[in-house]
Amino acid sequence: MKNNSGTLLFAYWVSCTLQLSQCCSFGHDDLSRRSPVDYTPVITANKLARDQRLSRRKAAPSRFAITNTHIFNGVGLSPASTVIVHDGLIEAVCTPECALVSVPAEATYDAGGMTLLPGLMDSHAHPSNVTHLTALTASGVTTTVLANCAVAALCASLDDHPGLTTLTRASLAATSPNSTHAAMLLAQGVTLSRLIANLAQIPSWITTEVSTGGAFIKIIGSAPGTGLQPAALTLLVREAHAAGIIVVLHASSTVAFAQGVAAGADQVHHSTLDEAADDGLVAAYVAAGTVVCPTLTMMRAIVEQLNPAGASFDAAVKTARRLHAAGVELLVGTDGNWEATSPARVLFGSSVHDELENMVRLVGMSPVEALRAATEKPARAFGLVDRGVVAVGKRADLVLVEGDPTVDIKSARAVRRVWVGGIEFRE
Ligand SMILES: *[C@@H]1O[C@H](CO)[C@@H](O)[C@H](O)[C@H]1NC(C)=O
Ligand SMILES: *[C@@H]1O[C@H](CO)[C@@H](O)[C@H](O)[C@H]1NC(C)=O
Ligand SMILES: [Zn+2]
């Protein structure tokens, strides 16, 4: 436990997604004494991989067609249809066939009756290198929400890898110096001045995070542990909204869930591990229209792998079920993270399919609802209006799968081909 690699830091981050006092047996001092992780090698490797991928890319036809495919349209599957892609966008969708005059024969792909889904979206993950992006894309994930960005240069080195999942990036996770998350961020090299010690800092904090590439503001709701207080949560949300960007609040207890909705966060991520949300809390989410990303895959990993006292996966599931039954919008997100030896490990990519199955088997969604919670719903929730559905004018983020995932959600795992912005994924 005394090594200086990122291993322990990340394990700490993951286990501390729980803000239960039983979690994290070592003190903050252990972490803040560590020398900050040097991200230069991974940033350099990411950029090199991007350059190599760019130079390897063969001149792909700017226009291609996928024929004989059943398209997921948000309610079910279409009859056999054709999709034409031009310059990264969907140019035409025809049933059964488009006039293919403009498409060269070698750029026409007969899908043999397979199902075409809009690219999947993981609404909560922590990729940091190209192996992670590759695993996500191979599972059909064409958009990934990077749920915390502590080092802008590292986040930027994950952008613009042709044919790999695209990221939408959080701010640095907002937290106060006395929270368990703060110790982790400091050890990652985040300076004390980027932590929020008083309300007066908040307006300029928001401005800085937006200017360094944060597409939305992430806030750590730490209750019942120490951390940002309700007045700070409310002000962060107000200032973010004034800047025109949305807010995602981390919460893993009922108190933090209540504070998140009261503060006006657009989305609350994770689920309640202490006890299930009661009718009053569920009603508050319905009234506010707050979107929830329960990351049940991570909630299960925490309970099964760490088993902190007082944490119950059943409570987390019940909360998600109750929210869904009451009409609260839920998103598919995993909290996928990189550390193989982390106590709460969640794999990139395949975990999206685990979460789709959780949504159907545990939360009570139909397979169609689960697919929408991984496509159209998150696209709308994160303001990504250019994607999430297979329709003319949208990005050609497309996934071909075998079988009918609107009947059996497991079929969504049988990914055969993936295009990201019209560029076919290759390992
Ligand atoms: C932690 O720090 C914040 C911000 O400085 C402060 O508002 C709060 O009272 C502190 N204590 C607890 C218990 O959260
Ligand atoms: C990315 O990190 C993982 C650890 O999760 C490691 O196994 C893998 O080799 C890394 N990939 C690259 C390209 O550095
Ligand atoms: Zn996370």
CSV table of C-alpha atoms and ligand atoms in Angstrom, one decimal:
chain,number,residue,atom,x,y,z
A,1,MET,CA,0.0,0.0,0.0
A,2,LYS,CA,3.0,2.3,0.3
A,3,ASN,CA,4.0,2.4,-3.4
A,4,ASN,CA,4.0,5.7,-5.3
A,5,SER,CA,2.2,4.5,-8.4
A,6,GLY,CA,-1.2,5.7,-9.3
A,7,THR,CA,-2.6,2.4,-8.2
A,8,LEU,CA,-3.4,3.2,-4.7
A,9,LEU,CA,-4.7,6.7,-5.6
A,10,PHE,CA,-7.2,5.3,-8.0
A,11,ALA,CA,-8.3,2.6,-5.6
A,12,TYR,CA,-8.8,5.3,-3.1
A,13,TRP,CA,-10.9,7.3,-5.6
A,14,VAL,CA,-13.1,4.4,-6.4
A,15,SER,CA,-13.7,3.3,-2.9
A,16,CYS,CA,-14.4,6.8,-1.9
A,17,THR,CA,-17.2,7.2,-4.4
A,18,LEU,CA,-18.8,6.0,-1.2
A,19,GLN,CA,-18.7,8.7,1.3
A,20,LEU,CA,-19.3,6.2,4.1
A,21,SER,CA,-17.1,6.6,7.1
A,22,GLN,CA,-16.2,2.9,7.0
A,23,CYS,CA,-14.6,3.4,3.7
A,24,CYS,CA,-11.0,4.2,3.1
A,25,SER,CA,-9.0,2.9,6.1
A,26,PHE,CA,-5.9,5.1,5.6
A,27,GLY,CA,-5.8,8.7,6.5
A,28,HIS,CA,-5.6,11.7,4.2
A,29,ASP,CA,-2.0,12.3,5.3
A,30,ASP,CA,-0.9,9.2,3.6
A,31,LEU,CA,-2.2,10.5,0.3
A,32,SER,CA,-1.2,14.2,0.6
A,33,ARG,CA,2.4,13.2,1.4
A,34,ARG,CA,2.7,11.3,-1.8
A,35,SER,CA,4.5,13.0,-4.7
A,36,PRO,CA,2.0,13.8,-7.4
A,37,VAL,CA,1.5,11.3,-10.2
A,38,ASP,CA,3.5,12.3,-13.3
A,39,TYR,CA,1.1,12.2,-16.2
A,40,THR,CA,3.6,13.1,-18.9
A,41,PRO,CA,4.3,9.5,-20.1
A,42,VAL,CA,0.6,8.7,-20.6
A,43,ILE,CA,-0.1,12.0,-22.3
A,44,THR,CA,2.8,11.4,-24.6
A,45,ALA,CA,1.7,7.9,-25.4
A,46,ASN,CA,-1.9,9.0,-26.0
A,47,LYS,CA,-0.8,11.6,-28.5
A,48,LEU,CA,1.6,9.2,-30.2
A,49,ALA,CA,-1.2,6.7,-30.6
A,50,ARG,CA,-3.4,9.4,-32.1
A,51,ASP,CA,-0.8,10.4,-34.6
A,52,GLN,CA,-0.2,6.7,-35.6
A,53,ARG,CA,-3.9,6.1,-36.0
A,54,LEU,CA,-4.3,9.2,-38.2
A,55,SER,CA,-1.4,8.2,-40.4
A,56,ARG,CA,-2.5,4.5,-40.7
A,57,ARG,CA,-6.0,5.5,-41.8
A,58,LYS,CA,-6.6,4.6,-45.4
A,59,ALA,CA,-8.5,7.1,-47.4
A,60,ALA,CA,-12.0,5.8,-46.6
A,61,PRO,CA,-14.8,6.5,-49.0
A,62,SER,CA,-16.5,9.7,-48.0
A,63,ARG,CA,-19.8,8.0,-48.8
A,64,PHE,CA,-20.8,4.5,-47.9
A,65,ALA,CA,-24.0,2.4,-47.4
A,66,ILE,CA,-25.2,-0.2,-45.0
A,67,THR,CA,-28.0,-2.3,-46.6
A,68,ASN,CA,-30.4,-4.9,-45.3
A,69,THR,CA,-30.4,-3.8,-41.7
A,70,HIS,CA,-33.1,-3.5,-39.1
A,71,ILE,CA,-32.8,-0.1,-37.4
A,72,PHE,CA,-33.6,0.6,-33.8
A,73,ASN,CA,-35.9,3.6,-34.0
A,74,GLY,CA,-36.7,4.1,-30.3
A,75,VAL,CA,-39.8,1.9,-30.2
A,76,GLY,CA,-38.6,-1.2,-32.0
A,77,LEU,CA,-36.9,-2.4,-35.1
A,78,SER,CA,-37.6,-1.2,-38.6
A,79,PRO,CA,-38.2,-3.5,-41.6
A,80,ALA,CA,-35.0,-4.2,-43.6
A,81,SER,CA,-33.6,-0.8,-44.5
A,82,THR,CA,-30.6,1.1,-45.9
A,83,VAL,CA,-28.5,3.8,-44.4
A,84,ILE,CA,-26.2,6.1,-46.4
A,85,VAL,CA,-23.4,7.9,-44.6
A,86,HIS,CA,-21.7,10.9,-46.1
A,87,ASP,CA,-18.8,12.8,-44.5
A,88,GLY,CA,-19.5,11.4,-41.1
A,89,LEU,CA,-23.2,12.2,-41.1
A,90,ILE,CA,-26.2,10.1,-41.9
A,91,GLU,CA,-27.3,11.3,-45.3
A,92,ALA,CA,-30.3,9.0,-46.0
A,93,VAL,CA,-32.4,6.3,-44.3
A,94,CYS,CA,-34.6,4.3,-46.7
A,95,THR,CA,-36.9,1.4,-46.4
A,96,PRO,CA,-36.2,-1.0,-47.9
A,97,GLU,CA,-33.6,0.5,-50.2
A,98,CYS,CA,-32.2,3.9,-51.2
A,99,ALA,CA,-31.2,4.5,-54.8
A,100,LEU,CA,-27.5,3.7,-54.4
A,101,VAL,CA,-26.3,5.5,-57.6
A,102,SER,CA,-23.9,7.7,-55.6
A,103,VAL,CA,-22.4,4.9,-53.6
A,104,PRO,CA,-19.6,2.8,-55.1
A,105,ALA,CA,-20.2,-1.0,-54.9
A,106,GLU,CA,-17.1,-1.5,-52.8
A,107,ALA,CA,-18.6,1.0,-50.3
A,108,THR,CA,-21.8,-0.9,-49.9
A,109,TYR,CA,-22.0,-3.3,-47.0
A,110,ASP,CA,-24.8,-5.9,-46.8
A,111,ALA,CA,-25.6,-6.3,-43.1
A,112,GLY,CA,-27.4,-9.5,-43.7
A,113,GLY,CA,-30.4,-8.6,-41.5
A,114,MET,CA,-28.4,-7.5,-38.5
A,115,THR,CA,-29.6,-4.8,-36.1
A,116,LEU,CA,-28.3,-1.2,-36.4
A,117,LEU,CA,-28.2,0.7,-33.2
A,118,PRO,CA,-27.3,4.3,-32.6
A,119,GLY,CA,-23.8,4.3,-31.0
A,120,LEU,CA,-24.1,3.5,-27.3
A,121,MET,CA,-23.2,6.1,-24.6
A,122,ASP,CA,-21.6,5.5,-21.2
A,123,SER,CA,-22.8,8.4,-19.1
A,124,HIS,CA,-20.1,7.9,-16.4
A,125,ALA,CA,-16.6,6.5,-16.9
A,126,HIS,CA,-12.9,7.3,-16.2
A,127,PRO,CA,-10.8,6.3,-19.2
A,128,SER,CA,-7.2,7.6,-19.3
A,129,ASN,CA,-5.5,5.9,-22.1
A,130,VAL,CA,-6.1,4.4,-25.6
A,131,THR,CA,-6.5,0.9,-24.4
A,132,HIS,CA,-9.5,2.1,-22.4
A,133,LEU,CA,-10.9,4.0,-25.4
A,134,THR,CA,-10.5,0.9,-27.6
A,135,ALA,CA,-12.3,-1.4,-25.1
A,136,LEU,CA,-15.2,1.1,-24.9
A,137,THR,CA,-15.5,1.4,-28.7
A,138,ALA,CA,-15.2,-2.4,-29.2
A,139,SER,CA,-18.3,-2.7,-27.1
A,140,GLY,CA,-20.2,-0.3,-29.2
A,141,VAL,CA,-19.7,2.8,-27.0
A,142,THR,CA,-19.2,5.7,-29.4
A,143,THR,CA,-19.6,8.5,-26.7
A,144,THR,CA,-18.2,8.4,-23.2
A,145,VAL,CA,-18.7,10.8,-20.4
A,146,LEU,CA,-15.4,11.5,-18.7
A,147,ALA,CA,-16.8,12.0,-15.2
A,148,ASN,CA,-13.9,13.9,-13.7
A,149,CYS,CA,-11.1,15.9,-15.3
A,150,ALA,CA,-8.3,16.8,-12.9
A,151,VAL,CA,-5.5,17.3,-15.5
A,152,ALA,CA,-6.7,19.1,-18.7
A,153,ALA,CA,-3.8,18.0,-20.8
A,154,LEU,CA,-4.5,14.3,-20.0
A,155,CYS,CA,-8.2,14.7,-20.9
A,156,ALA,CA,-7.3,16.5,-24.1
A,157,SER,CA,-5.0,13.7,-25.1
A,158,LEU,CA,-8.0,11.5,-25.3
A,159,ASP,CA,-9.8,13.7,-27.8
A,160,ASP,CA,-9.9,13.3,-31.6
A,161,HIS,CA,-8.7,9.6,-32.0
A,162,PRO,CA,-10.3,8.8,-35.3
A,163,GLY,CA,-12.6,5.7,-35.1
A,164,LEU,CA,-12.5,5.6,-31.3
A,165,THR,CA,-15.2,6.7,-28.8
A,166,THR,CA,-15.5,10.5,-28.4
A,167,LEU,CA,-15.5,12.1,-24.9
A,168,THR,CA,-17.6,14.7,-23.3
A,169,ARG,CA,-15.6,16.0,-20.5
A,170,ALA,CA,-16.5,17.0,-16.9
A,171,SER,CA,-14.8,19.8,-15.0
A,172,LEU,CA,-12.6,19.0,-12.1
A,173,ALA,CA,-14.9,17.4,-9.5
A,174,ALA,CA,-15.8,20.3,-7.2
A,175,THR,CA,-15.1,19.6,-3.6
A,176,SER,CA,-13.9,21.3,-0.4
A,177,PRO,CA,-10.4,20.7,1.1
A,178,ASN,CA,-11.9,18.7,4.0
A,179,SER,CA,-13.5,15.9,1.9
A,180,THR,CA,-12.1,12.5,1.2
A,181,HIS,CA,-12.1,13.3,-2.5
A,182,ALA,CA,-10.0,16.3,-1.9
A,183,ALA,CA,-7.1,14.2,-0.5
A,184,MET,CA,-7.2,12.1,-3.7
A,185,LEU,CA,-7.2,15.2,-6.0
A,186,LEU,CA,-4.3,16.8,-4.1
A,187,ALA,CA,-2.3,13.7,-4.5
A,188,GLN,CA,-3.1,13.8,-8.2
A,189,GLY,CA,-1.4,17.1,-8.4
A,190,VAL,CA,-4.4,19.3,-8.1
A,191,THR,CA,-3.4,22.5,-6.3
A,192,LEU,CA,-5.2,23.6,-3.1
A,193,SER,CA,-6.4,26.7,-4.9
A,194,ARG,CA,-8.6,24.5,-7.2
A,195,LEU,CA,-10.5,23.2,-4.2
A,196,ILE,CA,-13.5,25.2,-2.9
A,197,ALA,CA,-13.0,26.5,0.6
A,198,ASN,CA,-15.5,29.3,0.5
A,199,LEU,CA,-18.5,30.6,-1.5
A,200,ALA,CA,-16.6,33.6,-2.8
A,201,GLN,CA,-14.4,31.3,-5.0
A,202,ILE,CA,-17.2,29.8,-6.8
A,203,PRO,CA,-17.9,32.2,-9.7
A,204,SER,CA,-14.3,32.3,-10.9
A,205,TRP,CA,-13.9,28.6,-10.3
A,206,ILE,CA,-16.8,27.9,-12.8
A,207,THR,CA,-15.3,30.3,-15.3
A,208,THR,CA,-11.9,28.6,-15.2
A,209,GLU,CA,-13.3,25.1,-15.5
A,210,VAL,CA,-15.4,26.0,-18.5
A,211,SER,CA,-12.5,27.7,-20.2
A,212,THR,CA,-10.2,24.7,-19.7
A,213,GLY,CA,-12.7,22.4,-21.6
A,214,GLY,CA,-15.3,21.2,-19.0
A,215,ALA,CA,-18.5,20.5,-21.0
A,216,PHE,CA,-20.4,20.3,-17.7
A,217,ILE,CA,-19.8,20.9,-14.0
A,218,LYS,CA,-19.2,17.9,-11.8
A,219,ILE,CA,-19.8,18.3,-8.0
A,220,ILE,CA,-19.1,15.9,-5.2
A,221,GLY,CA,-22.0,15.6,-2.8
A,222,SER,CA,-20.2,14.3,0.3
A,223,ALA,CA,-22.9,14.1,2.9
A,224,PRO,CA,-23.1,12.5,5.4
A,225,GLY,CA,-19.3,12.9,5.3
A,226,THR,CA,-17.5,16.3,5.4
A,227,GLY,CA,-17.5,18.3,2.2
A,228,LEU,CA,-19.3,21.0,0.4
A,229,GLN,CA,-22.3,22.3,2.3
A,230,PRO,CA,-25.8,22.9,0.7
A,231,ALA,CA,-25.2,26.6,0.2
A,232,ALA,CA,-22.1,25.8,-1.9
A,233,LEU,CA,-23.9,23.2,-3.9
A,234,THR,CA,-26.7,25.6,-4.7
A,235,LEU,CA,-24.3,28.4,-5.7
A,236,LEU,CA,-22.3,26.1,-7.9
A,237,VAL,CA,-25.4,25.0,-9.7
A,238,ARG,CA,-26.6,28.6,-10.0
A,239,GLU,CA,-23.3,29.8,-11.5
A,240,ALA,CA,-23.0,26.9,-13.8
A,241,HIS,CA,-26.5,27.5,-15.1
A,242,ALA,CA,-25.7,31.2,-15.5
A,243,ALA,CA,-22.8,30.1,-17.7
A,244,GLY,CA,-25.2,27.9,-19.7
A,245,ILE,CA,-23.8,24.5,-18.7
A,246,ILE,CA,-25.3,21.6,-16.9
A,247,VAL,CA,-24.4,20.1,-13.5
A,248,VAL,CA,-23.8,16.5,-12.5
A,249,LEU,CA,-23.7,15.8,-8.8
A,250,HIS,CA,-22.0,12.7,-7.3
A,251,ALA,CA,-24.1,11.2,-4.4
A,252,SER,CA,-24.1,7.8,-2.8
A,253,SER,CA,-26.2,8.3,0.3
A,254,THR,CA,-29.9,9.4,0.8
A,255,VAL,CA,-28.7,12.7,2.4
A,256,ALA,CA,-26.5,13.5,-0.6
A,257,PHE,CA,-29.3,12.6,-2.9
A,258,ALA,CA,-31.7,15.0,-1.1
A,259,GLN,CA,-29.1,17.7,-1.2
A,260,GLY,CA,-28.4,17.2,-4.9
A,261,VAL,CA,-32.0,17.6,-5.9
A,262,ALA,CA,-32.5,20.5,-3.5
A,263,ALA,CA,-29.5,22.3,-5.1
A,264,GLY,CA,-31.0,22.0,-8.5
A,265,ALA,CA,-28.5,19.7,-10.1
A,266,ASP,CA,-29.5,18.5,-13.6
A,267,GLN,CA,-28.3,15.0,-13.0
A,268,VAL,CA,-27.4,13.0,-9.9
A,269,HIS,CA,-25.0,10.1,-10.4
A,270,HIS,CA,-24.7,6.8,-8.4
A,271,SER,CA,-27.4,5.4,-6.2
A,272,THR,CA,-28.1,5.3,-2.4
A,273,LEU,CA,-26.0,2.6,-0.7
A,274,ASP,CA,-27.2,3.4,2.8
A,275,GLU,CA,-31.0,2.9,2.4
A,276,ALA,CA,-33.5,3.1,-0.4
A,277,ALA,CA,-35.0,6.5,-1.4
A,278,ASP,CA,-38.4,6.9,0.2
A,279,ASP,CA,-41.6,8.3,-1.4
A,280,GLY,CA,-40.7,11.9,-0.4
A,281,LEU,CA,-37.3,11.8,-2.0
A,282,VAL,CA,-38.6,10.1,-5.1
A,283,ALA,CA,-41.3,12.8,-5.4
A,284,ALA,CA,-38.7,15.5,-5.2
A,285,TYR,CA,-36.9,14.0,-8.2
A,286,VAL,CA,-40.1,13.7,-10.1
A,287,ALA,CA,-41.0,17.4,-9.3
A,288,ALA,CA,-37.6,18.7,-10.2
A,289,GLY,CA,-37.2,16.6,-13.4
A,290,THR,CA,-33.7,15.5,-12.2
A,291,VAL,CA,-32.1,12.8,-14.3
A,292,VAL,CA,-30.3,10.0,-12.4
A,293,CYS,CA,-27.5,7.7,-13.6
A,294,PRO,CA,-27.5,5.0,-10.9
A,295,THR,CA,-24.2,3.2,-12.0
A,296,LEU,CA,-25.5,0.0,-10.5
A,297,THR,CA,-22.5,-1.9,-11.9
A,298,MET,CA,-20.3,0.2,-9.7
A,299,MET,CA,-22.7,0.0,-6.7
A,300,ARG,CA,-22.5,-3.8,-7.0
A,301,ALA,CA,-18.7,-3.8,-7.3
A,302,ILE,CA,-18.4,-1.7,-4.2
A,303,VAL,CA,-20.6,-3.9,-2.1
A,304,GLU,CA,-19.3,-7.2,-3.5
A,305,GLN,CA,-15.6,-6.3,-3.6
A,306,LEU,CA,-15.2,-3.9,-0.7
A,307,ASN,CA,-18.2,-4.7,1.4
A,308,PRO,CA,-18.1,-1.5,3.5
A,309,ALA,CA,-20.3,-1.7,6.7
A,310,GLY,CA,-23.7,-0.1,6.2
A,311,ALA,CA,-23.7,-0.4,2.4
A,312,SER,CA,-26.4,-2.4,0.6
A,313,PHE,CA,-26.6,-3.1,-3.1
A,314,ASP,CA,-30.3,-3.9,-2.5
A,315,ALA,CA,-30.9,-0.3,-1.3
A,316,ALA,CA,-29.2,1.1,-4.4
A,317,VAL,CA,-31.3,-1.2,-6.7
A,318,LYS,CA,-34.5,-0.2,-4.9
A,319,THR,CA,-33.8,3.4,-5.3
A,320,ALA,CA,-33.3,3.0,-9.0
A,321,ARG,CA,-36.5,0.9,-9.3
A,322,ARG,CA,-38.6,3.4,-7.4
A,323,LEU,CA,-37.2,6.4,-9.4
A,324,HIS,CA,-37.9,4.6,-12.7
A,325,ALA,CA,-41.4,3.5,-11.6
A,326,ALA,CA,-42.2,7.1,-10.7
A,327,GLY,CA,-41.1,8.3,-14.2
A,328,VAL,CA,-37.6,9.7,-13.3
A,329,GLU,CA,-35.3,9.5,-16.3
A,330,LEU,CA,-32.4,7.0,-15.7
A,331,LEU,CA,-29.2,6.8,-17.8
A,332,VAL,CA,-26.9,3.9,-18.4
A,333,GLY,CA,-23.5,4.7,-16.8
A,334,THR,CA,-20.9,2.4,-15.4
A,335,ASP,CA,-18.1,4.3,-13.5
A,336,GLY,CA,-15.7,2.1,-15.5
A,337,ASN,CA,-12.2,2.8,-14.3
A,338,TRP,CA,-8.7,1.7,-15.2
A,339,GLU,CA,-7.2,0.0,-12.2
A,340,ALA,CA,-6.9,-3.8,-12.6
A,341,THR,CA,-6.1,-4.2,-8.9
A,342,SER,CA,-8.7,-1.7,-7.7
A,343,PRO,CA,-11.0,-3.2,-5.1
A,344,ALA,CA,-14.0,-1.9,-7.0
A,345,ARG,CA,-13.0,-2.7,-10.5
A,346,VAL,CA,-15.4,-2.0,-13.4
A,347,LEU,CA,-14.3,-2.9,-16.9
A,348,PHE,CA,-14.5,-0.5,-19.7
A,349,GLY,CA,-17.1,-1.3,-22.4
A,350,SER,CA,-18.4,-4.6,-21.4
A,351,SER,CA,-19.8,-2.9,-18.2
A,352,VAL,CA,-22.2,-0.9,-20.4
A,353,HIS,CA,-23.8,-4.2,-21.3
A,354,ASP,CA,-23.8,-5.3,-17.7
A,355,GLU,CA,-25.6,-2.0,-16.9
A,356,LEU,CA,-28.1,-2.5,-19.7
A,357,GLU,CA,-28.9,-5.9,-18.2
A,358,ASN,CA,-29.2,-4.3,-14.7
A,359,MET,CA,-31.7,-1.8,-16.1
A,360,VAL,CA,-33.9,-4.7,-17.5
A,361,ARG,CA,-33.4,-7.3,-14.8
A,362,LEU,CA,-33.2,-5.2,-11.7
A,363,VAL,CA,-34.7,-1.8,-12.4
A,364,GLY,CA,-37.7,-3.0,-14.4
A,365,MET,CA,-37.1,-1.3,-17.8
A,366,SER,CA,-38.1,-2.9,-21.0
A,367,PRO,CA,-35.2,-3.7,-23.4
A,368,VAL,CA,-36.4,-0.7,-25.5
A,369,GLU,CA,-36.3,1.6,-22.5
A,370,ALA,CA,-32.8,0.4,-21.6
A,371,LEU,CA,-31.5,1.0,-25.1
A,372,ARG,CA,-32.9,4.5,-25.1
A,373,ALA,CA,-31.2,5.1,-21.7
A,374,ALA,CA,-27.9,4.4,-23.4
A,375,THR,CA,-28.6,6.4,-26.6
A,376,GLU,CA,-31.2,9.1,-27.1
A,377,LYS,CA,-31.7,9.9,-23.4
A,378,PRO,CA,-28.1,10.6,-22.5
A,379,ALA,CA,-27.6,12.5,-25.7
A,380,ARG,CA,-30.4,14.8,-24.7
A,381,ALA,CA,-29.4,15.0,-21.1
A,382,PHE,CA,-25.8,16.0,-22.0
A,383,GLY,CA,-26.9,18.4,-24.7
A,384,LEU,CA,-25.4,16.3,-27.5
A,385,VAL,CA,-28.1,17.1,-30.1
A,386,ASP,CA,-26.1,15.7,-33.0
A,387,ARG,CA,-26.4,12.1,-31.9
A,388,GLY,CA,-28.4,9.4,-30.1
A,389,VAL,CA,-30.7,8.3,-32.9
A,390,VAL,CA,-30.3,6.9,-36.4
A,391,ALA,CA,-31.8,9.8,-38.4
A,392,VAL,CA,-30.8,12.0,-41.3
A,393,GLY,CA,-28.4,14.7,-40.4
A,394,LYS,CA,-27.1,13.0,-37.2
A,395,ARG,CA,-23.6,11.8,-36.6
A,396,ALA,CA,-22.9,8.4,-38.1
A,397,ASP,CA,-22.2,6.8,-34.7
A,398,LEU,CA,-23.5,3.4,-35.5
A,399,VAL,CA,-23.3,-0.2,-34.1
A,400,LEU,CA,-24.2,-3.4,-35.9
A,401,VAL,CA,-25.3,-6.2,-33.6
A,402,GLU,CA,-26.5,-9.7,-34.2
A,403,GLY,CA,-30.0,-10.6,-33.0
A,404,ASP,CA,-32.7,-8.4,-31.6
A,405,PRO,CA,-31.8,-6.5,-28.5
A,406,THR,CA,-35.3,-5.0,-28.2
A,407,VAL,CA,-36.4,-8.5,-27.3
A,408,ASP,CA,-33.3,-9.8,-25.5
A,409,ILE,CA,-31.0,-7.0,-24.2
A,410,LYS,CA,-28.1,-9.5,-24.2
A,411,SER,CA,-28.0,-9.3,-28.0
A,412,ALA,CA,-26.5,-5.8,-27.7
A,413,ARG,CA,-23.3,-7.5,-26.6
A,414,ALA,CA,-22.9,-9.2,-30.0
A,415,VAL,CA,-21.2,-6.2,-31.6
A,416,ARG,CA,-20.1,-6.9,-35.1
A,417,ARG,CA,-19.1,-3.4,-36.6
A,418,VAL,CA,-18.9,0.1,-35.1
A,419,TRP,CA,-18.6,3.5,-36.8
A,420,VAL,CA,-17.7,6.6,-34.9
A,421,GLY,CA,-18.6,9.8,-36.9
A,422,GLY,CA,-18.6,7.6,-40.0
A,423,ILE,CA,-15.1,6.2,-39.3
A,424,GLU,CA,-15.1,2.4,-38.9
A,425,PHE,CA,-13.6,1.2,-35.6
A,426,ARG,CA,-10.5,-1.0,-35.9
A,427,GLU,CA,-8.3,-2.2,-33.0
B,1,LIG,C1,-15.8,21.4,5.2
B,1,LIG,O1,-15.4,22.5,4.4
B,1,LIG,C2,-16.5,23.3,3.9
B,1,LIG,C3,-15.9,24.4,3.0
B,1,LIG,O2,-14.7,25.0,3.5
B,1,LIG,C4,-17.2,23.9,5.1
B,1,LIG,O3,-18.3,24.7,4.6
B,1,LIG,C5,-17.7,22.8,6.0
B,1,LIG,O4,-18.4,23.3,7.1
B,1,LIG,C6,-16.5,21.9,6.4
B,1,LIG,N1,-16.9,20.9,7.3
B,1,LIG,C7,-17.8,19.9,7.1
B,1,LIG,C8,-18.1,19.0,8.2
B,1,LIG,O5,-18.2,19.6,6.0
B,2,LIG,C1,-3.7,1.6,-20.1
B,2,LIG,O1,-3.9,1.3,-18.8
B,2,LIG,C2,-4.0,-0.1,-18.5
B,2,LIG,C3,-4.3,-0.2,-17.0
B,2,LIG,O2,-5.6,-0.1,-16.8
B,2,LIG,C4,-2.8,-0.8,-19.0
B,2,LIG,O3,-3.0,-2.2,-18.8
B,2,LIG,C5,-2.6,-0.6,-20.4
B,2,LIG,O4,-1.4,-1.2,-20.9
B,2,LIG,C6,-2.5,0.9,-20.7
B,2,LIG,N1,-2.5,1.1,-22.1
B,2,LIG,C7,-1.6,1.9,-22.7
B,2,LIG,C8,-1.6,2.0,-24.2
B,2,LIG,O5,-0.7,2.5,-22.1
B,3,ZN,ZN,-16.9,8.1,-11.2
